Structures are given as C-alpha cells and as structure tokens.
Amino acid sequence: MLAAVRNRSRDVGMVMRASLGGMARGYADVPQGHKDATLTGAAQNISNMRRRDITLRQDLKLAAARSWDEGVSSGFAADSLASLMHGKKIVLFGVPGAFTGVCSQSHVPGYVKLAAEFKKKGVDDIVCVSVNDPFTMKAWAEKMGVDSSVSFYADVDGSWTRSLGMEKDLSVALLGQRSQRYAMYVDNGIIIKMMVEESPAELKVTDAESMLTAMATVV
C-alpha cells in the first residue's frame, strides 16, 4: 500500500515537472474549455494565461500593421494587450507567417468571410497575429485585399507567442522561429476558448467556422 502511494507521488511529480518545463507538447490535447479546464502537460503555459487577466502582462505588446513611414511617425510604438483587449471581446488567431500558403489561401480569408457572424456574437475585433514585422504584415494584408474586418498585428520579438507556449521552429520552411497555428476567443482579457492545430500546415480546428462553433457554447 505504502509502495503504491510512493509510486503515485513519484508519477504526479514527474507530470508536474514536465508541465512546468513545457515538455512533451501534444498541442492536439490542449483543453478547449475555460480557465478551470482540466490541464494537460502540454497546456501549462496556456493555462497559466487563462488563470488571470492577460492584459496585466505589461511586458507583452503587439505592433499594428503599418508602413515604414507610419512606423517612423508613430515612434515605432507597439500596443499593449490592455489597449487591444480591455473591455472588449476579441477573436485572435495566430499564423506561422505572412505570405504563407494556408494562411493566405484559407485561414485569413475564412475570418474575413465570416466577420459579420462574429459581430453578431458581440465580437469587437478579429485580430491576426504573426511573428513578423508590422511592415510585412501591412504588405500582406494589402496583397490579400483585406479590409478593416480583420486587424493585423506583428509579434515582433515573439514574446507573445512564447508566453502562450506556441513557439515553433519552422526552419525547415526557411521561416526560423515562428508560431504554431492557433485561435482564441478572449473576453475582457480572459482566454475563454483556445484551439491549436496539430501541425502548422493544417487548418482543422482554428478556422473561422470552428471558432464560431466553439463560441456557441459560451456566447
């Protein structure tokens, strides 16, 4: 009996260490519920974000898409999470990179197409984030002809992406350190729903239709 208890304690300790270290990331197992959802070893970073108002993270900023001249005139300022999310309902989706195939052909267009449906659910803004510079993000948005229905932001140094545990080495595609593909619904700074693709090349659970379906249980 005592030996069994000791073995269980050892196993629990190993799971906790793996979680806190961000090891064994099986993104397909990330819980999709609210902040009190059952945790998996892969979801520790994300669950930590769920447990508090993420707008309190004053060290995390995102840079709105802009031209170089607009960057100069703005003093190259970035936006705080509070300015983006406080008092708002936001749908934010992260993509591996600007001008990439699935992102340009399906992920972004899907949110543009269904933007009105999100508005009906009370969503204030739809935000696309990539580990890029804001100048590339602006050129990408213009290339796709995206209007104001979706806002584009750059995670310039990747700090937002890393805070979620979503960093991904895509050097195999000549992209370097980028982001896994994910989507989240955020209400006043609290992550309510979050879905993550098993592979950044896939678009099965983070597309606009899947997000609308996920939101139906909480909105």
PDB file of C-alpha atoms in Angstrom:
ATOM      1  CA  MET A   1       0.000   0.000   0.000  1.00  0.00           C
ATOM      2  CA  LEU A   2       2.759   2.402   1.019  1.00  0.00           C
ATOM      3  CA  ALA A   3       4.762   1.484  -2.051  1.00  0.00           C
ATOM      4  CA  ALA A   4       1.763   2.238  -4.268  1.00  0.00           C
ATOM      5  CA  VAL A   5       1.337   5.660  -2.679  1.00  0.00           C
ATOM      6  CA  ARG A   6       5.020   6.411  -3.183  1.00  0.00           C
ATOM      7  CA  ASN A   7       4.839   5.358  -6.828  1.00  0.00           C
ATOM      8  CA  ARG A   8       1.797   7.561  -7.421  1.00  0.00           C
ATOM      9  CA  SER A   9       3.504  10.544  -5.775  1.00  0.00           C
ATOM     10  CA  ARG A  10       6.538   9.996  -7.991  1.00  0.00           C
ATOM     11  CA  ASP A  11       4.362   9.841 -11.119  1.00  0.00           C
ATOM     12  CA  VAL A  12       2.469  13.016 -10.175  1.00  0.00           C
ATOM     13  CA  GLY A  13       5.757  14.805  -9.540  1.00  0.00           C
ATOM     14  CA  MET A  14       7.054  13.774 -12.961  1.00  0.00           C
ATOM     15  CA  VAL A  15       3.891  15.064 -14.637  1.00  0.00           C
ATOM     16  CA  MET A  16       4.139  18.392 -12.816  1.00  0.00           C
ATOM     17  CA  ARG A  17       7.785  18.836 -13.769  1.00  0.00           C
ATOM     18  CA  ALA A  18       7.003  18.044 -17.383  1.00  0.00           C
ATOM     19  CA  SER A  19       4.149  20.547 -17.366  1.00  0.00           C
ATOM     20  CA  LEU A  20       6.109  23.347 -15.768  1.00  0.00           C
ATOM     21  CA  GLY A  21       9.001  22.766 -18.113  1.00  0.00           C
ATOM     22  CA  GLY A  22       6.804  22.910 -21.168  1.00  0.00           C
ATOM     23  CA  MET A  23       7.855  19.396 -22.147  1.00  0.00           C
ATOM     24  CA  ALA A  24       6.065  16.869 -24.349  1.00  0.00           C
ATOM     25  CA  ARG A  25       3.855  19.372 -26.110  1.00  0.00           C
ATOM     26  CA  GLY A  26       0.957  17.499 -27.623  1.00  0.00           C
ATOM     27  CA  TYR A  27      -0.959  20.503 -28.869  1.00  0.00           C
ATOM     28  CA  ALA A  28      -3.897  18.421 -30.023  1.00  0.00           C
ATOM     29  CA  ASP A  29      -4.604  17.727 -26.329  1.00  0.00           C
ATOM     30  CA  VAL A  30      -4.783  21.371 -25.266  1.00  0.00           C
ATOM     31  CA  PRO A  31      -8.037  21.781 -23.330  1.00  0.00           C
ATOM     32  CA  GLN A  32     -10.577  23.945 -25.100  1.00  0.00           C
ATOM     33  CA  GLY A  33     -12.545  24.991 -22.025  1.00  0.00           C
ATOM     34  CA  HIS A  34     -12.410  27.930 -19.652  1.00  0.00           C
ATOM     35  CA  LYS A  35      -9.656  28.689 -17.138  1.00  0.00           C
ATOM     36  CA  ASP A  36     -10.723  25.827 -14.853  1.00  0.00           C
ATOM     37  CA  ALA A  37     -10.425  23.210 -17.611  1.00  0.00           C
ATOM     38  CA  THR A  38      -8.518  20.024 -16.837  1.00  0.00           C
ATOM     39  CA  LEU A  39      -4.848  20.593 -17.622  1.00  0.00           C
ATOM     40  CA  THR A  40      -2.586  18.508 -19.806  1.00  0.00           C
ATOM     41  CA  GLY A  41       1.174  18.543 -19.646  1.00  0.00           C
ATOM     42  CA  ALA A  42       1.203  20.480 -22.906  1.00  0.00           C
ATOM     43  CA  ALA A  43      -1.098  23.239 -21.713  1.00  0.00           C
ATOM     44  CA  GLN A  44       0.745  24.642 -18.694  1.00  0.00           C
ATOM     45  CA  ASN A  45       1.753  27.940 -20.310  1.00  0.00           C
ATOM     46  CA  ILE A  46      -1.684  28.425 -21.832  1.00  0.00           C
ATOM     47  CA  SER A  47      -3.488  27.503 -18.631  1.00  0.00           C
ATOM     48  CA  ASN A  48      -1.386  29.977 -16.691  1.00  0.00           C
ATOM     49  CA  MET A  49      -2.585  32.674 -19.054  1.00  0.00           C
ATOM     50  CA  ARG A  50      -6.166  31.513 -18.574  1.00  0.00           C
ATOM     51  CA  ARG A  51      -5.946  31.973 -14.821  1.00  0.00           C
ATOM     52  CA  ARG A  52      -5.643  35.722 -14.935  1.00  0.00           C
ATOM     53  CA  ASP A  53      -6.360  38.800 -16.970  1.00  0.00           C
ATOM     54  CA  ILE A  54      -3.660  38.626 -19.628  1.00  0.00           C
ATOM     55  CA  THR A  55      -3.850  42.395 -20.133  1.00  0.00           C
ATOM     56  CA  LEU A  56      -1.937  42.665 -16.847  1.00  0.00           C
ATOM     57  CA  ARG A  57       1.139  41.492 -18.725  1.00  0.00           C
ATOM     58  CA  GLN A  58       2.554  44.930 -19.425  1.00  0.00           C
ATOM     59  CA  ASP A  59       5.703  43.393 -20.916  1.00  0.00           C
ATOM     60  CA  LEU A  60       3.758  41.879 -23.807  1.00  0.00           C
ATOM     61  CA  LYS A  61       2.986  44.104 -26.781  1.00  0.00           C
ATOM     62  CA  LEU A  62       1.869  43.695 -30.372  1.00  0.00           C
ATOM     63  CA  ALA A  63       2.608  46.094 -33.224  1.00  0.00           C
ATOM     64  CA  ALA A  64      -0.214  47.093 -35.565  1.00  0.00           C
ATOM     65  CA  ALA A  65       0.468  46.605 -39.265  1.00  0.00           C
ATOM     66  CA  ARG A  66       1.801  49.822 -40.812  1.00  0.00           C
ATOM     67  CA  SER A  67       4.076  51.237 -43.472  1.00  0.00           C
ATOM     68  CA  TRP A  68       7.641  52.245 -42.663  1.00  0.00           C
ATOM     69  CA  ASP A  69       6.700  55.929 -42.776  1.00  0.00           C
ATOM     70  CA  GLU A  70       3.817  55.288 -40.384  1.00  0.00           C
ATOM     71  CA  GLY A  71       6.260  53.467 -38.133  1.00  0.00           C
ATOM     72  CA  VAL A  72       8.559  56.465 -38.101  1.00  0.00           C
ATOM     73  CA  SER A  73       5.741  58.911 -37.366  1.00  0.00           C
ATOM     74  CA  SER A  74       4.471  56.710 -34.526  1.00  0.00           C
ATOM     75  CA  GLY A  75       7.906  56.421 -32.976  1.00  0.00           C
ATOM     76  CA  PHE A  76       7.762  52.686 -33.703  1.00  0.00           C
ATOM     77  CA  ALA A  77       5.329  52.293 -30.819  1.00  0.00           C
ATOM     78  CA  ALA A  78       3.621  48.970 -30.111  1.00  0.00           C
ATOM     79  CA  ASP A  79       0.242  48.362 -28.484  1.00  0.00           C
ATOM     80  CA  SER A  80      -0.257  46.947 -25.020  1.00  0.00           C
ATOM     81  CA  LEU A  81      -2.554  43.981 -24.531  1.00  0.00           C
ATOM     82  CA  ALA A  82      -4.772  46.239 -22.427  1.00  0.00           C
ATOM     83  CA  SER A  83      -5.348  48.621 -25.330  1.00  0.00           C
ATOM     84  CA  LEU A  84      -6.275  45.702 -27.551  1.00  0.00           C
ATOM     85  CA  MET A  85      -8.397  43.653 -25.164  1.00  0.00           C
ATOM     86  CA  HIS A  86      -9.604  45.575 -22.122  1.00  0.00           C
ATOM     87  CA  GLY A  87     -13.389  45.762 -22.075  1.00  0.00           C
ATOM     88  CA  LYS A  88     -13.599  44.003 -25.436  1.00  0.00           C
ATOM     89  CA  LYS A  89     -14.452  40.637 -26.908  1.00  0.00           C
ATOM     90  CA  ILE A  90     -11.674  39.590 -29.250  1.00  0.00           C
ATOM     91  CA  VAL A  91     -11.125  36.688 -31.607  1.00  0.00           C
ATOM     92  CA  LEU A  92      -7.388  36.369 -32.148  1.00  0.00           C
ATOM     93  CA  PHE A  93      -5.761  33.828 -34.422  1.00  0.00           C
ATOM     94  CA  GLY A  94      -2.076  33.178 -34.797  1.00  0.00           C
ATOM     95  CA  VAL A  95      -0.460  32.083 -38.050  1.00  0.00           C
ATOM     96  CA  PRO A  96       3.015  30.712 -38.861  1.00  0.00           C
ATOM     97  CA  GLY A  97       3.878  33.539 -41.223  1.00  0.00           C
ATOM     98  CA  ALA A  98       2.766  36.259 -43.598  1.00  0.00           C
ATOM     99  CA  PHE A  99       2.507  35.335 -47.287  1.00  0.00           C
ATOM    100  CA  THR A 100       2.480  31.606 -46.496  1.00  0.00           C
ATOM    101  CA  GLY A 101       0.126  29.192 -48.260  1.00  0.00           C
ATOM    102  CA  VAL A 102      -2.572  28.049 -45.809  1.00  0.00           C
ATOM    103  CA  CYS A 103      -2.552  31.422 -44.058  1.00  0.00           C
ATOM    104  CA  SER A 104      -3.124  33.394 -47.251  1.00  0.00           C
ATOM    105  CA  GLN A 105      -5.406  30.999 -49.072  1.00  0.00           C
ATOM    106  CA  SER A 106      -7.678  29.785 -46.271  1.00  0.00           C
ATOM    107  CA  HIS A 107      -7.062  30.965 -42.708  1.00  0.00           C
ATOM    108  CA  VAL A 108      -7.328  34.725 -43.149  1.00  0.00           C
ATOM    109  CA  PRO A 109      -9.996  34.633 -45.911  1.00  0.00           C
ATOM    110  CA  GLY A 110     -12.211  32.481 -43.696  1.00  0.00           C
ATOM    111  CA  TYR A 111     -12.288  35.092 -40.943  1.00  0.00           C
ATOM    112  CA  VAL A 112     -12.864  37.883 -43.439  1.00  0.00           C
ATOM    113  CA  LYS A 113     -15.787  35.988 -44.946  1.00  0.00           C
ATOM    114  CA  LEU A 114     -17.450  35.332 -41.582  1.00  0.00           C
ATOM    115  CA  ALA A 115     -16.604  38.652 -39.924  1.00  0.00           C
ATOM    116  CA  ALA A 116     -20.274  39.682 -39.846  1.00  0.00           C
ATOM    117  CA  GLU A 117     -21.177  36.473 -37.994  1.00  0.00           C
ATOM    118  CA  PHE A 118     -18.639  37.248 -35.310  1.00  0.00           C
ATOM    119  CA  LYS A 119     -20.056  40.753 -34.975  1.00  0.00           C
ATOM    120  CA  LYS A 120     -23.484  39.232 -34.349  1.00  0.00           C
ATOM    121  CA  LYS A 121     -21.941  37.393 -31.395  1.00  0.00           C
ATOM    122  CA  GLY A 122     -20.659  40.634 -29.939  1.00  0.00           C
ATOM    123  CA  VAL A 123     -17.050  40.310 -31.060  1.00  0.00           C
ATOM    124  CA  ASP A 124     -15.435  43.748 -31.199  1.00  0.00           C
ATOM    125  CA  ASP A 125     -12.313  42.854 -33.162  1.00  0.00           C
ATOM    126  CA  ILE A 126     -10.837  39.988 -35.146  1.00  0.00           C
ATOM    127  CA  VAL A 127      -7.053  40.010 -34.900  1.00  0.00           C
ATOM    128  CA  CYS A 128      -4.468  38.115 -36.929  1.00  0.00           C
ATOM    129  CA  VAL A 129      -1.032  37.779 -35.305  1.00  0.00           C
ATOM    130  CA  SER A 130       2.228  36.514 -36.766  1.00  0.00           C
ATOM    131  CA  VAL A 131       5.858  36.568 -35.675  1.00  0.00           C
ATOM    132  CA  ASN A 132       6.808  39.136 -38.273  1.00  0.00           C
ATOM    133  CA  ASP A 133       7.496  42.853 -38.512  1.00  0.00           C
ATOM    134  CA  PRO A 134       4.487  45.202 -38.841  1.00  0.00           C
ATOM    135  CA  PHE A 135       5.610  46.406 -42.270  1.00  0.00           C
ATOM    136  CA  THR A 136       5.441  42.908 -43.714  1.00  0.00           C
ATOM    137  CA  MET A 137       2.040  42.428 -42.055  1.00  0.00           C
ATOM    138  CA  LYS A 138       0.715  45.558 -43.769  1.00  0.00           C
ATOM    139  CA  ALA A 139       2.048  44.488 -47.162  1.00  0.00           C
ATOM    140  CA  TRP A 140       0.471  41.059 -46.671  1.00  0.00           C
ATOM    141  CA  ALA A 141      -2.932  42.480 -45.735  1.00  0.00           C
ATOM    142  CA  GLU A 142      -2.850  44.764 -48.759  1.00  0.00           C
ATOM    143  CA  LYS A 143      -1.804  41.907 -51.043  1.00  0.00           C
ATOM    144  CA  MET A 144      -4.853  39.917 -49.926  1.00  0.00           C
ATOM    145  CA  GLY A 145      -7.126  42.940 -50.189  1.00  0.00           C
ATOM    146  CA  VAL A 146      -8.324  42.571 -46.608  1.00  0.00           C
ATOM    147  CA  ASP A 147     -10.491  45.401 -45.329  1.00  0.00           C
ATOM    148  CA  SER A 148     -10.910  46.553 -41.734  1.00  0.00           C
ATOM    149  CA  SER A 149     -12.869  43.411 -40.831  1.00  0.00           C
ATOM    150  CA  VAL A 150      -9.610  41.811 -39.684  1.00  0.00           C
ATOM    151  CA  SER A 151      -6.780  43.683 -37.963  1.00  0.00           C
ATOM    152  CA  PHE A 152      -3.180  42.588 -38.471  1.00  0.00           C
ATOM    153  CA  TYR A 153      -0.578  42.691 -35.714  1.00  0.00           C
ATOM    154  CA  ALA A 154       3.067  41.673 -35.530  1.00  0.00           C
ATOM    155  CA  ASP A 155       4.605  39.824 -32.615  1.00  0.00           C
ATOM    156  CA  VAL A 156       7.915  41.444 -33.400  1.00  0.00           C
ATOM    157  CA  ASP A 157      10.141  39.636 -30.894  1.00  0.00           C
ATOM    158  CA  GLY A 158       7.964  36.552 -30.450  1.00  0.00           C
ATOM    159  CA  SER A 159       7.354  37.273 -26.756  1.00  0.00           C
ATOM    160  CA  TRP A 160       3.556  36.981 -27.043  1.00  0.00           C
ATOM    161  CA  THR A 161       3.914  33.678 -28.859  1.00  0.00           C
ATOM    162  CA  ARG A 162       6.366  32.306 -26.304  1.00  0.00           C
ATOM    163  CA  SER A 163       4.133  33.365 -23.411  1.00  0.00           C
ATOM    164  CA  LEU A 164       1.479  31.040 -24.811  1.00  0.00           C
ATOM    165  CA  GLY A 165       3.918  28.208 -25.425  1.00  0.00           C
ATOM    166  CA  MET A 166       3.142  28.492 -29.120  1.00  0.00           C
ATOM    167  CA  GLU A 167       6.658  28.999 -30.463  1.00  0.00           C
ATOM    168  CA  LYS A 168       7.567  26.662 -33.322  1.00  0.00           C
ATOM    169  CA  ASP A 169      10.837  26.123 -35.171  1.00  0.00           C
ATOM    170  CA  LEU A 170       9.927  26.276 -38.860  1.00  0.00           C
ATOM    171  CA  SER A 171      13.465  26.433 -40.175  1.00  0.00           C
ATOM    172  CA  VAL A 172      12.579  23.504 -42.432  1.00  0.00           C
ATOM    173  CA  ALA A 173      10.456  26.000 -44.391  1.00  0.00           C
ATOM    174  CA  LEU A 174      13.123  28.751 -44.128  1.00  0.00           C
ATOM    175  CA  LEU A 175      10.963  30.627 -41.595  1.00  0.00           C
ATOM    176  CA  GLY A 176      13.060  30.161 -38.455  1.00  0.00           C
ATOM    177  CA  GLN A 177      11.385  30.552 -35.074  1.00  0.00           C
ATOM    178  CA  ARG A 178       7.704  31.266 -35.694  1.00  0.00           C
ATOM    179  CA  SER A 179       4.314  30.292 -34.295  1.00  0.00           C
ATOM    180  CA  GLN A 180       2.106  27.272 -34.181  1.00  0.00           C
ATOM    181  CA  ARG A 181      -1.333  27.844 -35.734  1.00  0.00           C
ATOM    182  CA  TYR A 182      -3.915  28.671 -33.058  1.00  0.00           C
ATOM    183  CA  ALA A 183      -7.092  30.645 -32.433  1.00  0.00           C
ATOM    184  CA  MET A 184      -8.620  32.043 -29.257  1.00  0.00           C
ATOM    185  CA  TYR A 185     -11.682  33.861 -28.008  1.00  0.00           C
ATOM    186  CA  VAL A 186     -10.803  36.455 -25.378  1.00  0.00           C
ATOM    187  CA  ASP A 187     -13.371  38.270 -23.241  1.00  0.00           C
ATOM    188  CA  ASN A 188     -12.003  41.311 -21.390  1.00  0.00           C
ATOM    189  CA  GLY A 189      -8.536  39.824 -21.179  1.00  0.00           C
ATOM    190  CA  ILE A 190      -9.580  36.294 -20.176  1.00  0.00           C
ATOM    191  CA  ILE A 191      -8.960  33.473 -22.646  1.00  0.00           C
ATOM    192  CA  ILE A 192     -12.297  31.666 -22.846  1.00  0.00           C
ATOM    193  CA  LYS A 193     -11.638  29.300 -25.750  1.00  0.00           C
ATOM    194  CA  MET A 194      -8.418  28.274 -27.439  1.00  0.00           C
ATOM    195  CA  MET A 195      -7.759  25.766 -30.191  1.00  0.00           C
ATOM    196  CA  VAL A 196      -4.392  24.706 -31.594  1.00  0.00           C
ATOM    197  CA  GLU A 197      -3.621  22.743 -34.748  1.00  0.00           C
ATOM    198  CA  GLU A 198      -1.537  19.577 -34.511  1.00  0.00           C
ATOM    199  CA  SER A 199       0.582  20.915 -37.370  1.00  0.00           C
ATOM    200  CA  PRO A 200       1.016  24.490 -38.610  1.00  0.00           C
ATOM    201  CA  ALA A 201       0.245  23.199 -42.101  1.00  0.00           C
ATOM    202  CA  GLU A 202      -3.240  22.101 -41.019  1.00  0.00           C
ATOM    203  CA  LEU A 203      -6.456  24.085 -40.700  1.00  0.00           C
ATOM    204  CA  LYS A 204      -8.941  21.840 -38.916  1.00  0.00           C
ATOM    205  CA  VAL A 205      -9.805  23.452 -35.575  1.00  0.00           C
ATOM    206  CA  THR A 206      -8.653  27.082 -35.792  1.00  0.00           C
ATOM    207  CA  ASP A 207     -10.612  28.181 -38.863  1.00  0.00           C
ATOM    208  CA  ALA A 208     -13.421  30.720 -38.580  1.00  0.00           C
ATOM    209  CA  GLU A 209     -16.244  28.180 -38.728  1.00  0.00           C
ATOM    210  CA  SER A 210     -14.686  26.082 -35.945  1.00  0.00           C
ATOM    211  CA  MET A 211     -14.275  29.185 -33.790  1.00  0.00           C
ATOM    212  CA  LEU A 212     -17.930  30.143 -34.271  1.00  0.00           C
ATOM    213  CA  THR A 213     -18.939  26.635 -33.254  1.00  0.00           C
ATOM    214  CA  ALA A 214     -16.708  26.759 -30.176  1.00  0.00           C
ATOM    215  CA  MET A 215     -18.105  30.145 -29.163  1.00  0.00           C
ATOM    216  CA  ALA A 216     -21.661  28.856 -29.379  1.00  0.00           C
ATOM    217  CA  THR A 217     -21.184  27.124 -26.025  1.00  0.00           C
ATOM    218  CA  VAL A 218     -20.110  30.280 -24.191  1.00  0.00           C
ATOM    219  CA  VAL A 219     -21.700  33.233 -26.001  1.00  0.00           C
TER     220      VAL A 219
END
